[in-house]
Amino acid sequence: MDNRPSRKTVLRAALAAGVAVPAALLAVPALARTSSGAPPLTPACDDGDDPTPQQTEGPYFKPNSPQRTSLVQPGTVGTPLTVSGYVFGLKCQPIANVLLDFWQADNNGAYDNTGFRFRGHQFTDANGAFKLTTIVPGLYPGRTRHIHVKVQAPNRPVLTTQLYFPNEPRNNTDSIFDPRLLMTVRNAGSGREAAFDFVLNVPQSPPTTTPPPGGGTWAAGTSYTAGSRVTHNGIGYVCLQTHVAQPGWEPPVTAALWRAE
Ligand SMILES: [Fe+2]
């Protein structure tokens, strides 16, 4: 397996580190963060971030699950588990307000088909992040260990799939198991912490870069910072004072604001 960090992995690290604001994140190609820090000129997202594969819904889905991020209730028995991650579109940009509806077996491998134990939905936050607090699902005949989920970006089709645990003996015999849906799982105290990032088949505009302050042709209404450069009627000017340009403040007539170059 390729040991390079995937774009998703790096994006995850950047997001988790608080780089956070998607626009800022995406203005700097994430892969550049691992090397020199100098962003390449043309961000690309071709490192295998294909959309997350779909899987069968199975017989135990129930609509109208409660909105909650924790499926743990008083008296819940099982190994504590958190599942956290991000939801990205095809250009690796995180997507906010994505619905994630999780359902899973309890510690004994049983689904609650009369109530809503171990069923719940939540939405990604402004950074495209989600976090589920639950327990490690139990095994039931015929299947390896898994968590079901439906993922839906606003006004987009539903992705129905399942998440898997590494190093499960039954992964080798479960015909539905797909290694592309393996979570990263580590021990954390008496429980486990799992991570998985979804990539939805959602078209996105290529990441845009923030233009340097000023630049281009002078225009009223634009905020200019001292030192930024513009052109006006074919002449270049450098900004002397930070200001928001107003009609009538054209560079040739505002010597306090602009100096011809
Ligand atoms: Fe299941």
GROMACS .gro file of C-alpha atoms and ligand atoms in nm:
model
  262
    1MET     CA    1   0.000   0.000   0.000
    2ASP     CA    2   0.114   0.352  -0.076
    3ASN     CA    3   0.251   0.506   0.239
    4ARG     CA    4   0.220   0.864   0.129
    5PRO     CA    5  -0.041   1.048   0.326
    6SER     CA    6  -0.348   1.083   0.111
    7ARG     CA    7  -0.491   1.421   0.044
    8LYS     CA    8  -0.775   1.334   0.275
    9THR     CA    9  -0.535   1.241   0.551
   10VAL     CA   10  -0.352   1.566   0.517
   11LEU     CA   11  -0.672   1.762   0.496
   12ARG     CA   12  -0.787   1.587   0.811
   13ALA     CA   13  -0.470   1.685   0.989
   14ALA     CA   14  -0.496   2.041   0.872
   15LEU     CA   15  -0.857   2.066   0.976
   16ALA     CA   16  -0.796   1.903   1.311
   17ALA     CA   17  -0.508   2.140   1.373
   18GLY     CA   18  -0.745   2.429   1.351
   19VAL     CA   19  -0.656   2.551   1.006
   20ALA     CA   20  -1.026   2.501   0.985
   21VAL     CA   21  -1.177   2.763   0.756
   22PRO     CA   22  -1.243   2.574   0.435
   23ALA     CA   23  -1.171   2.872   0.211
   24ALA     CA   24  -0.837   2.924   0.378
   25LEU     CA   25  -0.763   2.555   0.372
   26LEU     CA   26  -0.842   2.519   0.008
   27ALA     CA   27  -0.653   2.825  -0.097
   28VAL     CA   28  -0.343   2.633   0.001
   29PRO     CA   29  -0.321   2.290  -0.156
   30ALA     CA   30  -0.314   2.048   0.131
   31LEU     CA   31  -0.049   1.820  -0.011
   32ALA     CA   32   0.195   2.106  -0.002
   33ARG     CA   33   0.168   2.113   0.374
   34THR     CA   34   0.365   1.796   0.411
   35SER     CA   35   0.662   1.906   0.207
   36SER     CA   36   0.800   2.250   0.155
   37GLY     CA   37   0.506   2.463   0.252
   38ALA     CA   38   0.522   2.633  -0.086
   39PRO     CA   39   0.193   2.563  -0.255
   40PRO     CA   40   0.203   2.436  -0.610
   41LEU     CA   41   0.045   2.665  -0.862
   42THR     CA   42  -0.226   2.427  -0.971
   43PRO     CA   43  -0.399   2.241  -0.690
   44ALA     CA   44  -0.504   1.895  -0.792
   45CYS     CA   45  -0.715   1.626  -0.633
   46ASP     CA   46  -0.618   1.316  -0.822
   47ASP     CA   47  -0.459   1.104  -0.552
   48GLY     CA   48  -0.725   0.838  -0.553
   49ASP     CA   49  -0.993   1.020  -0.366
   50ASP     CA   50  -1.268   0.847  -0.557
   51PRO     CA   51  -1.613   0.871  -0.408
   52THR     CA   52  -1.680   0.647  -0.111
   53PRO     CA   53  -1.830   0.322  -0.244
   54GLN     CA   54  -2.189   0.241  -0.167
   55GLN     CA   55  -2.303  -0.075   0.005
   56THR     CA   56  -2.629  -0.253   0.063
   57GLU     CA   57  -2.863  -0.097   0.317
   58GLY     CA   58  -2.940  -0.434   0.474
   59PRO     CA   59  -3.267  -0.521   0.643
   60TYR     CA   60  -3.242  -0.307   0.956
   61PHE     CA   61  -3.260   0.056   0.848
   62LYS     CA   62  -3.536   0.261   1.006
   63PRO     CA   63  -3.619   0.616   0.899
   64ASN     CA   64  -3.678   0.901   1.142
   65SER     CA   65  -3.389   0.829   1.376
   66PRO     CA   66  -3.334   1.085   1.652
   67GLN     CA   67  -3.090   1.367   1.587
   68ARG     CA   68  -2.801   1.302   1.822
   69THR     CA   69  -2.426   1.258   1.805
   70SER     CA   70  -2.412   1.006   2.089
   71LEU     CA   71  -2.583   0.670   2.080
   72VAL     CA   72  -2.465   0.592   2.433
   73GLN     CA   73  -2.743   0.597   2.689
   74PRO     CA   74  -2.748   0.525   3.062
   75GLY     CA   75  -2.679   0.158   3.108
   76THR     CA   76  -2.528   0.108   2.764
   77VAL     CA   77  -2.298  -0.192   2.766
   78GLY     CA   78  -2.003  -0.220   2.532
   79THR     CA   79  -1.661  -0.089   2.439
   80PRO     CA   80  -1.676   0.290   2.399
   81LEU     CA   81  -1.612   0.403   2.044
   82THR     CA   82  -1.594   0.736   1.869
   83VAL     CA   83  -1.605   0.767   1.493
   84SER     CA   84  -1.494   1.100   1.360
   85GLY     CA   85  -1.404   1.240   1.023
   86TYR     CA   86  -1.495   1.476   0.745
   87VAL     CA   87  -1.716   1.470   0.440
   88PHE     CA   88  -1.556   1.594   0.119
   89GLY     CA   89  -1.676   1.650  -0.236
   90LEU     CA   90  -1.497   1.554  -0.554
   91LYS     CA   91  -1.251   1.843  -0.526
   92CYS     CA   92  -1.164   1.750  -0.168
   93GLN     CA   93  -1.344   2.047  -0.029
   94PRO     CA   94  -1.528   1.976   0.296
   95ILE     CA   95  -1.906   1.995   0.283
   96ALA     CA   96  -2.110   2.148   0.564
   97ASN     CA   97  -2.457   2.037   0.671
   98VAL     CA   98  -2.420   1.684   0.537
   99LEU     CA   99  -2.670   1.444   0.693
  100LEU     CA  100  -2.515   1.131   0.843
  101ASP     CA  101  -2.764   0.873   0.968
  102PHE     CA  102  -2.592   0.592   1.160
  103TRP     CA  103  -2.737   0.260   1.272
  104GLN     CA  104  -2.563  -0.039   1.419
  105ALA     CA  105  -2.600  -0.352   1.628
  106ASP     CA  106  -2.567  -0.341   2.005
  107ASN     CA  107  -2.295  -0.515   2.203
  108ASN     CA  108  -2.470  -0.848   2.148
  109GLY     CA  109  -2.509  -0.807   1.774
  110ALA     CA  110  -2.877  -0.718   1.787
  111TYR     CA  111  -3.051  -0.429   1.613
  112ASP     CA  112  -3.330  -0.241   1.786
  113ASN     CA  113  -3.614  -0.274   1.539
  114THR     CA  114  -3.885  -0.148   1.768
  115GLY     CA  115  -3.714   0.159   1.908
  116PHE     CA  116  -3.411   0.367   1.817
  117ARG     CA  117  -3.128   0.233   2.031
  118PHE     CA  118  -2.803   0.270   1.838
  119ARG     CA  119  -2.969   0.480   1.572
  120GLY     CA  120  -2.914   0.850   1.527
  121HIS     CA  121  -2.849   1.120   1.272
  122GLN     CA  122  -2.634   1.430   1.277
  123PHE     CA  123  -2.501   1.694   1.039
  124THR     CA  124  -2.148   1.796   0.953
  125ASP     CA  125  -2.039   2.129   1.095
  126ALA     CA  126  -1.911   2.428   0.901
  127ASN     CA  127  -1.579   2.248   0.847
  128GLY     CA  128  -1.743   1.933   0.713
  129ALA     CA  129  -1.664   1.743   1.033
  130PHE     CA  130  -1.871   1.488   1.219
  131LYS     CA  131  -1.824   1.283   1.535
  132LEU     CA  132  -2.026   0.987   1.650
  133THR     CA  133  -2.007   0.860   2.007
  134THR     CA  134  -2.117   0.499   2.038
  135ILE     CA  135  -1.991   0.151   2.124
  136VAL     CA  136  -1.814  -0.111   1.917
  137PRO     CA  137  -2.099  -0.301   1.751
  138GLY     CA  138  -2.132  -0.667   1.830
  139LEU     CA  139  -2.108  -0.944   1.576
  140TYR     CA  140  -2.407  -1.128   1.435
  141PRO     CA  141  -2.418  -1.437   1.216
  142GLY     CA  142  -2.303  -1.400   0.859
  143ARG     CA  143  -2.138  -1.061   0.887
  144THR     CA  144  -1.815  -0.905   0.998
  145ARG     CA  145  -1.818  -0.609   1.237
  146HIS     CA  146  -1.965  -0.297   1.075
  147ILE     CA  147  -2.158   0.026   1.119
  148HIS     CA  148  -2.425   0.131   0.871
  149VAL     CA  149  -2.458   0.489   0.756
  150LYS     CA  150  -2.647   0.700   0.506
  151VAL     CA  151  -2.469   1.017   0.398
  152GLN     CA  152  -2.642   1.295   0.211
  153ALA     CA  153  -2.511   1.636   0.115
  154PRO     CA  154  -2.776   1.908   0.089
  155ASN     CA  155  -2.993   1.851  -0.217
  156ARG     CA  156  -2.784   1.556  -0.332
  157PRO     CA  157  -2.855   1.181  -0.356
  158VAL     CA  158  -2.812   0.956  -0.054
  159LEU     CA  159  -2.498   0.744  -0.024
  160THR     CA  160  -2.577   0.426   0.169
  161THR     CA  161  -2.271   0.239   0.289
  162GLN     CA  162  -2.105   0.059   0.580
  163LEU     CA  163  -1.787   0.115   0.778
  164TYR     CA  164  -1.554  -0.165   0.882
  165PHE     CA  165  -1.296  -0.236   1.149
  166PRO     CA  166  -0.941  -0.347   1.070
  167ASN     CA  167  -0.801  -0.679   1.189
  168GLU     CA  168  -1.138  -0.846   1.217
  169PRO     CA  169  -1.111  -1.216   1.130
  170ARG     CA  170  -1.447  -1.212   0.955
  171ASN     CA  171  -1.333  -0.939   0.715
  172ASN     CA  172  -1.182  -1.225   0.516
  173THR     CA  173  -1.504  -1.419   0.483
  174ASP     CA  174  -1.775  -1.152   0.463
  175SER     CA  175  -1.863  -1.118   0.094
  176ILE     CA  176  -1.991  -0.764   0.147
  177PHE     CA  177  -1.674  -0.640   0.318
  178ASP     CA  178  -1.485  -0.375   0.121
  179PRO     CA  179  -1.138  -0.267   0.238
  180ARG     CA  180  -1.199   0.082   0.098
  181LEU     CA  181  -1.447   0.124   0.382
  182LEU     CA  182  -1.207   0.035   0.660
  183MET     CA  183  -1.188   0.288   0.937
  184THR     CA  184  -0.863   0.379   1.106
  185VAL     CA  185  -0.902   0.254   1.461
  186ARG     CA  186  -0.681   0.299   1.763
  187ASN     CA  187  -0.715   0.217   2.128
  188ALA     CA  188  -0.793   0.509   2.353
  189GLY     CA  189  -0.810   0.435   2.721
  190SER     CA  190  -1.071   0.167   2.769
  191GLY     CA  191  -1.228   0.243   2.436
  192ARG     CA  192  -1.149   0.297   2.070
  193GLU     CA  193  -1.117   0.597   1.845
  194ALA     CA  194  -1.202   0.547   1.480
  195ALA     CA  195  -1.166   0.783   1.188
  196PHE     CA  196  -1.313   0.780   0.842
  197ASP     CA  197  -1.355   1.048   0.577
  198PHE     CA  198  -1.629   1.026   0.320
  199VAL     CA  199  -1.591   1.153  -0.034
  200LEU     CA  200  -1.926   1.220  -0.195
  201ASN     CA  201  -1.996   1.234  -0.565
  202VAL     CA  202  -2.060   1.606  -0.540
  203PRO     CA  203  -1.914   1.830  -0.809
  204GLN     CA  204  -1.721   2.123  -0.670
  205SER     CA  205  -1.552   2.418  -0.829
  206PRO     CA  206  -1.176   2.397  -0.833
  207PRO     CA  207  -1.031   2.559  -0.525
  208THR     CA  208  -0.994   2.927  -0.572
  209THR     CA  209  -0.700   3.123  -0.454
  210THR     CA  210  -0.740   3.453  -0.282
  211PRO     CA  211  -0.611   3.729  -0.506
  212PRO     CA  212  -0.339   3.942  -0.357
  213PRO     CA  213  -0.463   4.256  -0.190
  214GLY     CA  214  -0.561   4.504  -0.451
  215GLY     CA  215  -0.430   4.412  -0.789
  216GLY     CA  216  -0.609   4.441  -1.116
  217THR     CA  217  -0.791   4.750  -1.227
  218TRP     CA  218  -0.887   5.013  -0.970
  219ALA     CA  219  -1.254   4.985  -0.877
  220ALA     CA  220  -1.473   5.177  -0.637
  221GLY     CA  221  -1.595   4.967  -0.347
  222THR     CA  222  -1.275   4.766  -0.328
  223SER     CA  223  -1.075   4.747  -0.008
  224TYR     CA  224  -0.709   4.829  -0.073
  225THR     CA  225  -0.424   4.784   0.168
  226ALA     CA  226  -0.115   4.998   0.177
  227GLY     CA  227   0.137   4.860  -0.067
  228SER     CA  228  -0.115   4.699  -0.300
  229ARG     CA  229  -0.097   4.784  -0.668
  230VAL     CA  230  -0.361   4.865  -0.925
  231THR     CA  231  -0.385   5.004  -1.273
  232HIS     CA  232  -0.609   5.290  -1.377
  233ASN     CA  233  -0.635   5.407  -1.737
  234GLY     CA  234  -0.324   5.208  -1.815
  235ILE     CA  235  -0.111   5.361  -1.542
  236GLY     CA  236   0.012   5.169  -1.243
  237TYR     CA  237  -0.037   5.299  -0.889
  238VAL     CA  238   0.072   5.184  -0.546
  239CYS     CA  239  -0.160   5.229  -0.251
  240LEU     CA  240  -0.026   5.456   0.024
  241GLN     CA  241  -0.301   5.415   0.282
  242THR     CA  242  -0.536   5.129   0.350
  243HIS     CA  243  -0.886   5.235   0.251
  244VAL     CA  244  -1.206   5.136   0.075
  245ALA     CA  245  -1.217   5.306  -0.264
  246GLN     CA  246  -1.505   5.542  -0.322
  247PRO     CA  247  -1.640   5.690  -0.646
  248GLY     CA  248  -1.442   6.005  -0.714
  249TRP     CA  249  -1.131   5.873  -0.537
  250GLU     CA  250  -0.966   5.760  -0.857
  251PRO     CA  251  -0.590   5.728  -0.816
  252PRO     CA  252  -0.499   6.029  -1.033
  253VAL     CA  253  -0.695   6.260  -0.801
  254THR     CA  254  -0.610   6.110  -0.462
  255ALA     CA  255  -0.243   6.175  -0.407
  256ALA     CA  256  -0.284   6.086  -0.041
  257LEU     CA  257  -0.402   5.739  -0.133
  258TRP     CA  258  -0.217   5.648  -0.450
  259ARG     CA  259   0.120   5.717  -0.604
  260ALA     CA  260   0.181   5.663  -0.973
  261GLU     CA  261   0.458   5.417  -1.053
  262FE      FE  262  -2.576  -0.479   0.975
   0.00000   0.00000   0.00000
